[in-house]
Coordinates of C-alpha atoms (C1' of nucleotides) in Angstrom, one line a residue:
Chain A
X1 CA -27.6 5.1 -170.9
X2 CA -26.4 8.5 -171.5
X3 CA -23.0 8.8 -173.1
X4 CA -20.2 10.5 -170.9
X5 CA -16.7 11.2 -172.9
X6 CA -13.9 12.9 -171.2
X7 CA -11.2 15.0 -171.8
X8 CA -8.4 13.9 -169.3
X9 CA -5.0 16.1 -169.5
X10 CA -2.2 16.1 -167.8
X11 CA -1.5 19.6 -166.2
X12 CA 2.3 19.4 -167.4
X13 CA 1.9 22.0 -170.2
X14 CA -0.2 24.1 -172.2
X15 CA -3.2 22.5 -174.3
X16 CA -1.1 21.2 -177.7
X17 CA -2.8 21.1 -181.0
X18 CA -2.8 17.0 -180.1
X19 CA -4.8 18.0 -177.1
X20 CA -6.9 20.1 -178.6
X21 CA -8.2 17.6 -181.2
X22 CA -8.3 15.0 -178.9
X23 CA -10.4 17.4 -176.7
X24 CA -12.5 18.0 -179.9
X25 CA -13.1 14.9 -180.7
X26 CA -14.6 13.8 -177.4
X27 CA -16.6 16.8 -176.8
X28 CA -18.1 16.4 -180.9
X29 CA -18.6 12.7 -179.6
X30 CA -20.9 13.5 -176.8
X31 CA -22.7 16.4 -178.4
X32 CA -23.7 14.3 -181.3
X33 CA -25.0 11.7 -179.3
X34 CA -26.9 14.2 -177.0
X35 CA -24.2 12.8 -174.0
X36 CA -22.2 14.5 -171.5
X37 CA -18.6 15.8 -171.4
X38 CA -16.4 15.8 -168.8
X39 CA -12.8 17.1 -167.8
X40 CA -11.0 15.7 -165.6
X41 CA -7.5 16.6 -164.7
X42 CA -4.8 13.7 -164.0
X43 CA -2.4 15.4 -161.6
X44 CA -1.0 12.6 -160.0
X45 CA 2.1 13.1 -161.1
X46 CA 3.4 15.9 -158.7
X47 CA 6.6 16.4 -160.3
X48 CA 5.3 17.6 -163.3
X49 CA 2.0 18.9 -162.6
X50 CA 1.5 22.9 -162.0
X51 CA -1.3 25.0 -161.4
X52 CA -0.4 27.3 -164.5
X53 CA -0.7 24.7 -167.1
X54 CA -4.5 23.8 -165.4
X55 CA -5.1 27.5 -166.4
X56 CA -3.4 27.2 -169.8
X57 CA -5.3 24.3 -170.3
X58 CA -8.7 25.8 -169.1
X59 CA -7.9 28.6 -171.2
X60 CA -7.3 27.1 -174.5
X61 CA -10.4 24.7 -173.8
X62 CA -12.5 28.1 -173.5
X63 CA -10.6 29.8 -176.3
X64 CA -11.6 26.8 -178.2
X65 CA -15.2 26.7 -177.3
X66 CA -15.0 23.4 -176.0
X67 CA -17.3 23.7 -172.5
X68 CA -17.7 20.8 -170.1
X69 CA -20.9 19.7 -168.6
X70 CA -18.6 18.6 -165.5
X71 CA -15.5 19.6 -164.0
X72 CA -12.7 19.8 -164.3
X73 CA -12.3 17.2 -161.6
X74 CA -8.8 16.6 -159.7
X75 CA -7.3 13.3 -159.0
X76 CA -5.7 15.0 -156.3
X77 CA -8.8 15.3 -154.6
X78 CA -9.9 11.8 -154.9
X79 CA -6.8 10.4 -153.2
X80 CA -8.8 8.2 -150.4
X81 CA -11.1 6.8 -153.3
X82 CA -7.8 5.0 -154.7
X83 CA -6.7 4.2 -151.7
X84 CA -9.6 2.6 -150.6
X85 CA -10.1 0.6 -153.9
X86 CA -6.9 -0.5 -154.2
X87 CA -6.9 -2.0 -150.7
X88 CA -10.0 -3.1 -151.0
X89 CA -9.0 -5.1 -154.6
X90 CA -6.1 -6.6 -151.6
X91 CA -8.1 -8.1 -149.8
X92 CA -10.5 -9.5 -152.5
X93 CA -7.2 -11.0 -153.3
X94 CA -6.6 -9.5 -156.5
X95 CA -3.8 -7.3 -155.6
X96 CA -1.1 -7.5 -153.7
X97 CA 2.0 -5.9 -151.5
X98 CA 5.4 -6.1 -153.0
X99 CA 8.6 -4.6 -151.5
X100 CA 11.1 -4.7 -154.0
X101 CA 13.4 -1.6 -154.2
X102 CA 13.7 0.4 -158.0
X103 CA 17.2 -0.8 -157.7
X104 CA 16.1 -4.5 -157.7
X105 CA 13.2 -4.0 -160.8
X106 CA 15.9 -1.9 -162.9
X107 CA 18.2 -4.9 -162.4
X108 CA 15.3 -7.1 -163.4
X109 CA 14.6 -4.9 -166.5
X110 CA 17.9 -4.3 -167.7
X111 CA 19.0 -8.4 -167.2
X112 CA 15.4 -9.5 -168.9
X113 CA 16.5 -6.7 -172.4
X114 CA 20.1 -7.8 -172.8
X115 CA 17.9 -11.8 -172.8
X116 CA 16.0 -10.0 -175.4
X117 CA 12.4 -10.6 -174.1
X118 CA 10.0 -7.9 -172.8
X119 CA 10.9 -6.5 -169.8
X120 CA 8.0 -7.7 -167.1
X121 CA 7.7 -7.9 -163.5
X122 CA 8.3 -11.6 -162.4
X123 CA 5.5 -11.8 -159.5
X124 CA 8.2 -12.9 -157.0
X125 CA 5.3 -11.4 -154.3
X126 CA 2.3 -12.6 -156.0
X127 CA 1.6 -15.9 -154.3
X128 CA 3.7 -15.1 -151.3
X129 CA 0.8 -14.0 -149.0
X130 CA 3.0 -11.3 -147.6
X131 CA 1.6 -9.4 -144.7
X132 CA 1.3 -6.0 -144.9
X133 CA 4.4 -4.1 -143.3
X134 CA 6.1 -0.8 -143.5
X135 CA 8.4 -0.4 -145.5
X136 CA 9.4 2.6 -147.9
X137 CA 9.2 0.4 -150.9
X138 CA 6.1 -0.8 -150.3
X139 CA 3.6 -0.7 -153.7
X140 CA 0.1 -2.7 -154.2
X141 CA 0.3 -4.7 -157.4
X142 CA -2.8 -5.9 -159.5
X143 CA -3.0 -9.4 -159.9
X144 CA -3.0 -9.5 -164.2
X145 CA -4.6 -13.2 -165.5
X146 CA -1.6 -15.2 -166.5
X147 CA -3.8 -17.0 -169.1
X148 CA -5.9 -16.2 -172.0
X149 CA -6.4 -12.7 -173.6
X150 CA -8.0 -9.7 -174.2
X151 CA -10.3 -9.0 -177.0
X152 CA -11.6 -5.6 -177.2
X153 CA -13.1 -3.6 -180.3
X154 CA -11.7 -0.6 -180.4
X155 CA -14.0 2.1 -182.5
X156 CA -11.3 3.1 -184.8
X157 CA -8.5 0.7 -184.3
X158 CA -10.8 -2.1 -185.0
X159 CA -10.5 -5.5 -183.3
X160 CA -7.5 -5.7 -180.7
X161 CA -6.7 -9.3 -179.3
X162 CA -3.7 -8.9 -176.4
X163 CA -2.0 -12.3 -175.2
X164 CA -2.1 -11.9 -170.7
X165 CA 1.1 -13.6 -171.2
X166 CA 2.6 -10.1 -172.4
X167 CA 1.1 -8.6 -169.7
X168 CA 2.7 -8.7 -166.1
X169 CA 1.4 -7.3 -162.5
X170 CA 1.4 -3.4 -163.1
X171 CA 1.6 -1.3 -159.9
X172 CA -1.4 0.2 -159.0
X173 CA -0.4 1.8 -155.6
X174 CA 3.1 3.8 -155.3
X175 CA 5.2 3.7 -152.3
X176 CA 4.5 7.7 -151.6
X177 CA 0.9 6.9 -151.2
X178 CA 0.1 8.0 -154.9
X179 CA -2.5 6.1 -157.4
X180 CA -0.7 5.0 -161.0
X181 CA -1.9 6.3 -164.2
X182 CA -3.5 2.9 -165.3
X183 CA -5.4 2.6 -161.7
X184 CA -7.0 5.9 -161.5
X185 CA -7.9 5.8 -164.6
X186 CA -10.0 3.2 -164.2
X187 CA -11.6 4.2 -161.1
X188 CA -12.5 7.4 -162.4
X189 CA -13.9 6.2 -165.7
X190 CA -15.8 4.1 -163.7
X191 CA -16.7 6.6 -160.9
X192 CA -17.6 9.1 -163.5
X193 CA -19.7 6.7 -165.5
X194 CA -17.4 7.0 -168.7
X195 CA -19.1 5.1 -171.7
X196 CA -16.5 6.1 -174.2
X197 CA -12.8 6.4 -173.9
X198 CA -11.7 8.7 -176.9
X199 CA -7.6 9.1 -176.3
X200 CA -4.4 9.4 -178.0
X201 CA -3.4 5.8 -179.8
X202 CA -0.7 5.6 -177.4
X203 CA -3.0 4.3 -175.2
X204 CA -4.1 1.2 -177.1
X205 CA -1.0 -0.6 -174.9
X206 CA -2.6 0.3 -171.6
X207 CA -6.4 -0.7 -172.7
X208 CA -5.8 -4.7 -171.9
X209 CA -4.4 -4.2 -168.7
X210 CA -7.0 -1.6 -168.0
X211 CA -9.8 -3.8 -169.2
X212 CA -8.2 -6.4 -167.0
X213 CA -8.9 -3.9 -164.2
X214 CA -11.9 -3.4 -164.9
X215 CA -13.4 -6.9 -164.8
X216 CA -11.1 -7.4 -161.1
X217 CA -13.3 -4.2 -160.2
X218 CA -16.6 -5.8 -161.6
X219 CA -17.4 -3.3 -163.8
X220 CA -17.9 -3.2 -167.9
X221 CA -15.5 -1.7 -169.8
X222 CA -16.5 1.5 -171.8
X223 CA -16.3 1.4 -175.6
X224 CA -13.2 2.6 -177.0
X225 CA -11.6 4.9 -179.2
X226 CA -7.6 5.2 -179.8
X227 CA -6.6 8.3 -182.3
X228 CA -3.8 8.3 -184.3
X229 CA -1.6 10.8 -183.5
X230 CA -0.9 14.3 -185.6
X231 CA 2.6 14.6 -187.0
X232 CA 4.9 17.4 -187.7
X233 CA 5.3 19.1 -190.9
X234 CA 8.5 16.7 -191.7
X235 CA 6.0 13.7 -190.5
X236 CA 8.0 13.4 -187.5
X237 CA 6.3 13.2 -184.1
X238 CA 5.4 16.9 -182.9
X239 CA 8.0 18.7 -181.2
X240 CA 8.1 22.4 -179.9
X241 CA 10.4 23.3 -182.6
X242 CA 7.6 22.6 -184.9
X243 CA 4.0 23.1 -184.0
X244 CA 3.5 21.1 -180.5
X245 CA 2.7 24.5 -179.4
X246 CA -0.3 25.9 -177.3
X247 CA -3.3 26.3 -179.3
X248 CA -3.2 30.1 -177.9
X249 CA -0.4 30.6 -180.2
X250 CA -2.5 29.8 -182.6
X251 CA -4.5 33.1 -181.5
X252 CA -1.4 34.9 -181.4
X253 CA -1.0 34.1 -185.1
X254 CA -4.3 35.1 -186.2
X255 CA -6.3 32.3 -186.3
X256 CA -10.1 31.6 -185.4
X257 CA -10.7 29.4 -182.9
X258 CA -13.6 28.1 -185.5
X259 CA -11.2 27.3 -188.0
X260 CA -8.6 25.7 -186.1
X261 CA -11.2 23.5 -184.9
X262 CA -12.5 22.6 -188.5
X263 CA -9.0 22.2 -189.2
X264 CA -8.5 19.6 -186.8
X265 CA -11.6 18.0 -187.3
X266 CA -10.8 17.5 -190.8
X267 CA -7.6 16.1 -189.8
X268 CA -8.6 12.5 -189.5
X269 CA -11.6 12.2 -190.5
X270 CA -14.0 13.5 -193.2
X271 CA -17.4 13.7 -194.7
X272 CA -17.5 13.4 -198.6
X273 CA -15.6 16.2 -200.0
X274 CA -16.8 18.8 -197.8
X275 CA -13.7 20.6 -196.2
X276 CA -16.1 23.9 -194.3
X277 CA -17.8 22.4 -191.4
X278 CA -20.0 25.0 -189.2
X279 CA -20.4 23.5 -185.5
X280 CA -23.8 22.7 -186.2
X281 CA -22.4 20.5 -189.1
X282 CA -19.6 18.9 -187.0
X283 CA -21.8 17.8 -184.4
X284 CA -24.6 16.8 -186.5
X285 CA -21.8 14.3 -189.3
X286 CA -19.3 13.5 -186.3
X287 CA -19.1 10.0 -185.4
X288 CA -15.7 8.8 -183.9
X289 CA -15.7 5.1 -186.0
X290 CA -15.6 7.3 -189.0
X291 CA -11.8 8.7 -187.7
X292 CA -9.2 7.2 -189.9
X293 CA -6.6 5.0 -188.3
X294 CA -3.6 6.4 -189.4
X295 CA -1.6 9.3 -188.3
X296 CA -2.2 12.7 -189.5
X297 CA 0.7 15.6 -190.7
X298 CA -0.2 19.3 -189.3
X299 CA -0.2 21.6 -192.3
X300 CA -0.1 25.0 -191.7
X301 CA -0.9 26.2 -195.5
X302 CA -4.4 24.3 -195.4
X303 CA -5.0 26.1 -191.3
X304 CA -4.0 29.1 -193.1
X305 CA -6.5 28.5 -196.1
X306 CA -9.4 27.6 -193.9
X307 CA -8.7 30.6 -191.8
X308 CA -9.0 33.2 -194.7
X309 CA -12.5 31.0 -195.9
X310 CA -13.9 32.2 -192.3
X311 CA -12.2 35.8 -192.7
X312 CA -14.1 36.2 -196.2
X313 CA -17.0 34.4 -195.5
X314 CA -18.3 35.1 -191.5
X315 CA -20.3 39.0 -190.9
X316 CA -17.4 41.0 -190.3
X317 CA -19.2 42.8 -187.2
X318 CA -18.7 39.0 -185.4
X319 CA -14.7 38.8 -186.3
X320 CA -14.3 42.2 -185.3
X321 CA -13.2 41.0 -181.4
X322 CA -11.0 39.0 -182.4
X323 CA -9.6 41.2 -184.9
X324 CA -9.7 43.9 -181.7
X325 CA -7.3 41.8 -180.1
X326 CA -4.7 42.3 -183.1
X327 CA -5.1 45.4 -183.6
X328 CA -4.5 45.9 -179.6
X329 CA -1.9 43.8 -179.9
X330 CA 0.2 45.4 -182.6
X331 CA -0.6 48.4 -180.2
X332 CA -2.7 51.1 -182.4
X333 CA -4.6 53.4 -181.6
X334 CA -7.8 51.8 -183.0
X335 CA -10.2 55.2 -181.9
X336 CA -7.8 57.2 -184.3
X337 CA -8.4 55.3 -187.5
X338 CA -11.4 53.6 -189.7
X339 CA -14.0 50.8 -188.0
X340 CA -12.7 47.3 -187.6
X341 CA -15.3 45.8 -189.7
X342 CA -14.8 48.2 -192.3
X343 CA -11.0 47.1 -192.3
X344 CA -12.1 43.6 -192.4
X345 CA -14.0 43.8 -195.5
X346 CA -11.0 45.9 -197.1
X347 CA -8.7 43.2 -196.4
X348 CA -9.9 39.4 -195.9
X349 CA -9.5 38.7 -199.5
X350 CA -5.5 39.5 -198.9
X351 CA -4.8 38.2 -195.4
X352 CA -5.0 34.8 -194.2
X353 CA -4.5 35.5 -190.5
X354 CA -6.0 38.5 -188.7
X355 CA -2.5 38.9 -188.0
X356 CA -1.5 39.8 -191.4
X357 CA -4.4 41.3 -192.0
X358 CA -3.6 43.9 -188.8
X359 CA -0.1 44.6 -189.9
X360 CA -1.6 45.6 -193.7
X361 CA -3.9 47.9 -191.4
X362 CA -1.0 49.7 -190.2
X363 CA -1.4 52.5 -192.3
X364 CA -5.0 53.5 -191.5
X365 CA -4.0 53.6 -187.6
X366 CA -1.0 55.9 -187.3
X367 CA 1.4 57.6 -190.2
X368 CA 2.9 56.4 -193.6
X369 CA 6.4 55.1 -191.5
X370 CA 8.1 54.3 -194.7
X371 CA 7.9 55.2 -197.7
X372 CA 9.1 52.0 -200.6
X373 CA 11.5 53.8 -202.8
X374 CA 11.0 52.4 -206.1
X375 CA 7.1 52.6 -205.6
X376 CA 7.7 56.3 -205.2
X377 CA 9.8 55.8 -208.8
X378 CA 7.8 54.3 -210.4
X379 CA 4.4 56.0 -209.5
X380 CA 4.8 59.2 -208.0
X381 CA 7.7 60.4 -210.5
X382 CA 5.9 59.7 -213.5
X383 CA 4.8 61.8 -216.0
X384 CA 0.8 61.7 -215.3
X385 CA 1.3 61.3 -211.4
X386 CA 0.9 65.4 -210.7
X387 CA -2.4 65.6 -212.6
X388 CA -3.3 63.1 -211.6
X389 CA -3.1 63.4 -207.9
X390 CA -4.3 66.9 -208.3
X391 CA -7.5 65.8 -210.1
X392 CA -8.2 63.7 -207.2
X393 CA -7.2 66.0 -204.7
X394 CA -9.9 68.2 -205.6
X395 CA -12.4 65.9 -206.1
X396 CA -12.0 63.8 -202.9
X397 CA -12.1 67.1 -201.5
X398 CA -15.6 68.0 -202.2
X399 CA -16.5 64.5 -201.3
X400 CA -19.9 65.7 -199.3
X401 CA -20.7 61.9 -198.2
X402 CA -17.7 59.9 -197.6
X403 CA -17.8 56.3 -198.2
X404 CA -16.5 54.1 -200.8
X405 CA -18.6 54.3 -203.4
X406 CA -18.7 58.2 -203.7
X407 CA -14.7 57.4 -203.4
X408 CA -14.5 55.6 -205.8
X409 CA -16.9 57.6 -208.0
X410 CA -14.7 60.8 -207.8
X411 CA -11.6 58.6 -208.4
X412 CA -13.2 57.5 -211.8
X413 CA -14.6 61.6 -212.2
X414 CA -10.3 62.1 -211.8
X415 CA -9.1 59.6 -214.1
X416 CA -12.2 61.3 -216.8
X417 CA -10.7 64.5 -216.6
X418 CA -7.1 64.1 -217.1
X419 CA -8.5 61.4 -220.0
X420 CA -6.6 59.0 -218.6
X421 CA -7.7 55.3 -217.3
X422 CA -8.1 53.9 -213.7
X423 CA -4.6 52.8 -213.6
X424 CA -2.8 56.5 -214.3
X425 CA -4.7 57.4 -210.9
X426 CA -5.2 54.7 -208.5
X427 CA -1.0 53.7 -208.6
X428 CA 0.0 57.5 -207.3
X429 CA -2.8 57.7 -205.7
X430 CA -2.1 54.3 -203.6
X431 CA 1.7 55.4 -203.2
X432 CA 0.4 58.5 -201.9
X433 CA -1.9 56.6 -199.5
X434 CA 0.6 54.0 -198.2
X435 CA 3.7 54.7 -199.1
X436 CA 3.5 51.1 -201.0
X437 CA 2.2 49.6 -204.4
X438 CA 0.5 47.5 -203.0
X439 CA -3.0 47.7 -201.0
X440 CA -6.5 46.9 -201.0
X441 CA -8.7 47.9 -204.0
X442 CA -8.2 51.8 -204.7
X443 CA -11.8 53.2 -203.5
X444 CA -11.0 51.3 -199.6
X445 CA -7.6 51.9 -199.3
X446 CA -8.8 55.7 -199.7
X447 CA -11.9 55.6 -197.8
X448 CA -10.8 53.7 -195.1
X449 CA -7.7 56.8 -194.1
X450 CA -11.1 59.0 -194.0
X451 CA -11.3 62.2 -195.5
X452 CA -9.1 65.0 -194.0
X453 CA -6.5 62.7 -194.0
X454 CA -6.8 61.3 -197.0
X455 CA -6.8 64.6 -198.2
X456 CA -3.9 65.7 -196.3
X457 CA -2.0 63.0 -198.0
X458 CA -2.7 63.5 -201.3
X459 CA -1.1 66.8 -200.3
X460 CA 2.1 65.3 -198.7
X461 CA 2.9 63.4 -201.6
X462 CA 2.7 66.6 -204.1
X463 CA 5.2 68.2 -201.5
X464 CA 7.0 65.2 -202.0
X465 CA 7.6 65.1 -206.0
X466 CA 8.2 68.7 -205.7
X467 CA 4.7 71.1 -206.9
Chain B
rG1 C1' 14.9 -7.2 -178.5
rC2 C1' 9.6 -8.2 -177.6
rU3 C1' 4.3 -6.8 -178.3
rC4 C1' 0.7 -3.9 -180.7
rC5 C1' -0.6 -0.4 -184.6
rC6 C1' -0.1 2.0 -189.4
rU7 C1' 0.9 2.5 -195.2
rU8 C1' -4.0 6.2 -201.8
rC9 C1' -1.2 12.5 -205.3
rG10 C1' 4.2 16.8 -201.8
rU11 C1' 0.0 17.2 -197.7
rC12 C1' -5.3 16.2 -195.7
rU13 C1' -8.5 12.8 -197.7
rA14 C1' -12.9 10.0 -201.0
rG15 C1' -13.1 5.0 -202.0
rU16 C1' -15.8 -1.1 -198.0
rG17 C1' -14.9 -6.3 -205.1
rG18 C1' -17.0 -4.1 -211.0
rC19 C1' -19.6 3.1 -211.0
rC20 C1' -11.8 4.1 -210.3
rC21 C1' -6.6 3.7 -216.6
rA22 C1' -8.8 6.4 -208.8
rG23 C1' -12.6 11.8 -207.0
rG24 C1' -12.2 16.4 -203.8
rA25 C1' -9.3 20.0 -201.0
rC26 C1' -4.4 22.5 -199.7
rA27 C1' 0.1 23.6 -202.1
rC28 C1' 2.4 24.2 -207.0
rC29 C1' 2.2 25.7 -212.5
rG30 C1' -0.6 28.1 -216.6
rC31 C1' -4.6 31.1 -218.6
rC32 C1' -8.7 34.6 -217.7
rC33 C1' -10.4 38.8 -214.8
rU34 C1' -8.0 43.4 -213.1
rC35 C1' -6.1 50.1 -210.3
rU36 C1' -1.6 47.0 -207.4
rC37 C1' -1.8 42.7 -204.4
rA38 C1' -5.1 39.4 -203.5
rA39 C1' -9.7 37.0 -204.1
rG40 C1' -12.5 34.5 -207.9
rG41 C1' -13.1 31.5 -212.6
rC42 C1' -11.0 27.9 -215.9
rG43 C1' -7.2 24.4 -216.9
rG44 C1' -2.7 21.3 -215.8
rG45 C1' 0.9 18.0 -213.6
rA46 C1' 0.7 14.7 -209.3
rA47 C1' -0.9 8.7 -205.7
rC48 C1' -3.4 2.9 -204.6
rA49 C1' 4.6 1.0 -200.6
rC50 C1' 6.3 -3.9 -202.8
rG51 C1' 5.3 -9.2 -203.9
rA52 C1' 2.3 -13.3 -204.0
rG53 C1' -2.6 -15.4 -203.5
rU54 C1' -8.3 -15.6 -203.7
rU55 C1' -11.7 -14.0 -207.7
rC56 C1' -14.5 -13.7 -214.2
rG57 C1' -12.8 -9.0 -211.8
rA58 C1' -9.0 -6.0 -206.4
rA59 C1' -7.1 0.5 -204.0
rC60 C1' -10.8 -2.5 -201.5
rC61 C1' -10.3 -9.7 -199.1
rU62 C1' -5.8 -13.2 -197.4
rC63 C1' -0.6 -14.0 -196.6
rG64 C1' 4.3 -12.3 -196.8
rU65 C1' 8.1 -8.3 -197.4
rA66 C1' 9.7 -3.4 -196.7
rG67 C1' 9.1 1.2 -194.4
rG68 C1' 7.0 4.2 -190.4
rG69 C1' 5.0 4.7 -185.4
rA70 C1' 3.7 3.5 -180.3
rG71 C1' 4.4 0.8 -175.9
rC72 C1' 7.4 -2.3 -172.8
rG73 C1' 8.2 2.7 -165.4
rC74 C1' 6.4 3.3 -158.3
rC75 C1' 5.3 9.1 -166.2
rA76 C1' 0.7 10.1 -167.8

RNA sequence: GCUCCCUUCGUCUAGUGGCCCAGGACACCGCCCUCUCAAGGCGGGAACACGAGUUCGAACCUCGUAGGGAGCGCCA
């Protein structure tokens, strides 16, 4: 049998790093076991549900990398389908009508919590053999076993046994003509020959009931999977304020799509000691009963980490799109300074994000906007700076090929001349440059400005002390 | 309240009865390298929630306690 996982969100929001991983770990799932995956959205709820967080959704699954074999499917769509299996579970005699108002199970609720006991429905229509009326409050009902239990073997949780007496009859059918979470779920899984349900762990206290559904509807359960859930920073559950944001903010804050996904599939699970997984890798070592069973905390220093191992370590000419969209984004005008990848290789040793590493380009794409006042001090007013910038001046001048090692050749050529070392040269010279002590290595923070206007200046910061 | 789930360094984790007075990674600290900042190299501090039991032997098995989480909807 071929083995179908799905991603199933909710349209009520963007794609959360919960989501994401959840949506990782179902797609590695199938891919390592040479399955299918499919997306299906659950937009039954129409209060909530809107057609811009399907895109936002769609778009941080593609962002991601994550493609389906099929979908996205609607539950909208498949409205008759529950209908016509819950009805038809009515007249096997599984299900049932029941016509109490909300007021009536509130009442119910709230009387059976001040008792202290669970709240359940108490099945006044269960037995009743009501016939089928109209009637506004009108819901179908599953018929739950009132005896024994539920055993099921979850592939990370382990063993689960679930008493039916905890358990009570769980609408299936609402009154506006709308399926229930816990029904449709089952009828797709089944529809959609799902073989493994890989979900949040808040789902472990739907599984029994939904198992129970599944044997009233003849079919075999899939095998599943419940995954802990990923914590805030402070280990509380994630909130906007901190981190339950769209994955496409992680793009907005210079990460890889690669690396947040190794990120997250390191979060909760592992192989050895290896922490750098290529996709090959994760597909080929994933296997969801390896996913620990505790809940994970999101830490943004290790992301960050991770992200700079991909900026160092990937060919430069493949992060260059993505370090395009930074360098878009920050608004430069990228055709009036140095190649991306050249950039890239100047700076992925300093930045962690290709956010960071686009503001440190700044200065290559558009003029020295300020200049850092005790840099200037420090560097450009000392006693060597004036030779030493005109020894380079004149040098990087004649520069007949310019790249960075002839740079950095008539940089050394300077500091020979005035007999001075490296350092007398390469701190004016960088002030000069950026306006900053600090910057790449010497030779590519003056090859990358390009000649003339490297040139030009070395010039502007003579003006500047004065000669 | 009831039911279910969870608990190894600050964080992510390795560990499935002896290889563990617990290993790796991030972060932190120190040293080295060095044109600045990084990156890199080397080194350091840092954990089996607690208590019983089983066993020759327990981070690993059992029970209890404490703490944390989830669910208990005509939300998903």
């Amino acid at each position: 049998m071929t083995v179908r996982t799905r991603f199933a969100p909710s349209p009520t929001g963007y794609l959360h790093i919960g989501g994401a991983r959840t949506a990782l770990y179902c797609w590695l799932e199938s891919r390592h076991r040479g399955g299918e995956f499919i997306l299906r959205i659950e937009d039954t709820d129409r209060e909530r549900s809107t057609d811009a967080a399907v895109q936002a959704i769609l778009d941080g699954m593609r962002w991601l990398d994550l493609g389906h074999d099929e979908g996205p499917y609607y539950q909208t769509l498949r409205m008759e389908r529950y209908r016509q299996v819950a009805e038809d579970l009515v007249r096997a005699g599984k299900a049932y009508y029941a016509y109490e108002t909300k007021e009536e199970l509130e009442a119910m609720r709230s009387q059976q919590m001040a008792a202290n006991v669970k709240p359940r429905y108490n099945g006044a229509y269960r037995d009743r053999a009501e016939p089928l009326r109209d009637d506004p409050n009108r819901v179908i009902r599953f018929k739950n076993p009132t005896a024994g239990s539920v055993v099921f073997n979850d592939k990370v949780k382990g063993r689960i046994e679930w008493s039916n007496e905890e358990l009570d009859d769980l609408v299936i059918f609402r009154s506006d003509g709308f399926p229930t979470y816990n029904f449709a779920v089952v009828v797709d899984d089944i529809d959609m020959k799902i073989t493994d349900v890989i979900r949040g762990d808040d789902h472990v206290n739907n599984t029994p009931r939904q198992i129970n559904i599944y044997n009233a509807l003849g079919a075999a359960a899939p095998a599943f999977a419940h995954l802990p859930m990923i914590l805030g920073p402070d280990g509380q559950k994630l909130s906007k304020r901190h981190g339950a944001v769209s994955v496409m903010q992680y793009r907005d804050d210079g990460f890889l799509p690669h690396a947040v996904l190794n990120y997250l599939v390191r979060l909760g699970w592992s192989h050895g000691d290896q922490e750098i997984f290529s996709r090959r890798e994760m597909i080929d070592l994933f296997d969801v009963a390896d996913v620990n069973v505790s809940a994970a905390r999101f830490d943004v220093e290790k992301l960050s980490w991770l992200n700079q191992q991909y900026l160092k370590n990937d060919d430069p000419a493949e992060l260059v799109p993505h370090f395009l969209w930074h360098l878009d984004a920050a608004g430069y005008d990228v055709a009036s300074g140095p190649a991306p990848a050249d950039v890239i290789v100047a700076l992925r040793d300093r930045a962690r994000t290709l956010k960071e590493m686009a503001e440190k380009a700044a200065v290559w794409y558009g003029p020295i906007r300020e200049w850092d006042d005790a840099a200037v001090a420090k560097h450009l007013k000392s006693a060597t700076a004036v030779p030493a910038l005109k020894a380079v001046h004149a040098r990087l001048a004649a520069v007949a090929e310019w790249n960075v090692e002839n740079v950095h050749k008539a940089i050394e050529a300077a500091a020979a001349a005035i007999g001075e070392g490296m350092g007398k040269v390469a701190q004016p010279l960088r002030v000069a440059m950026t306006g900053t002590q600090v910057s790449p290595s010497i030779d590519h923070t003056v090859f990358l400005a390009g000649q003339s206007r490297a040139v030009a200046r070395v010039e502007e910061a003579l003006k500047r002390i004065g000669e």
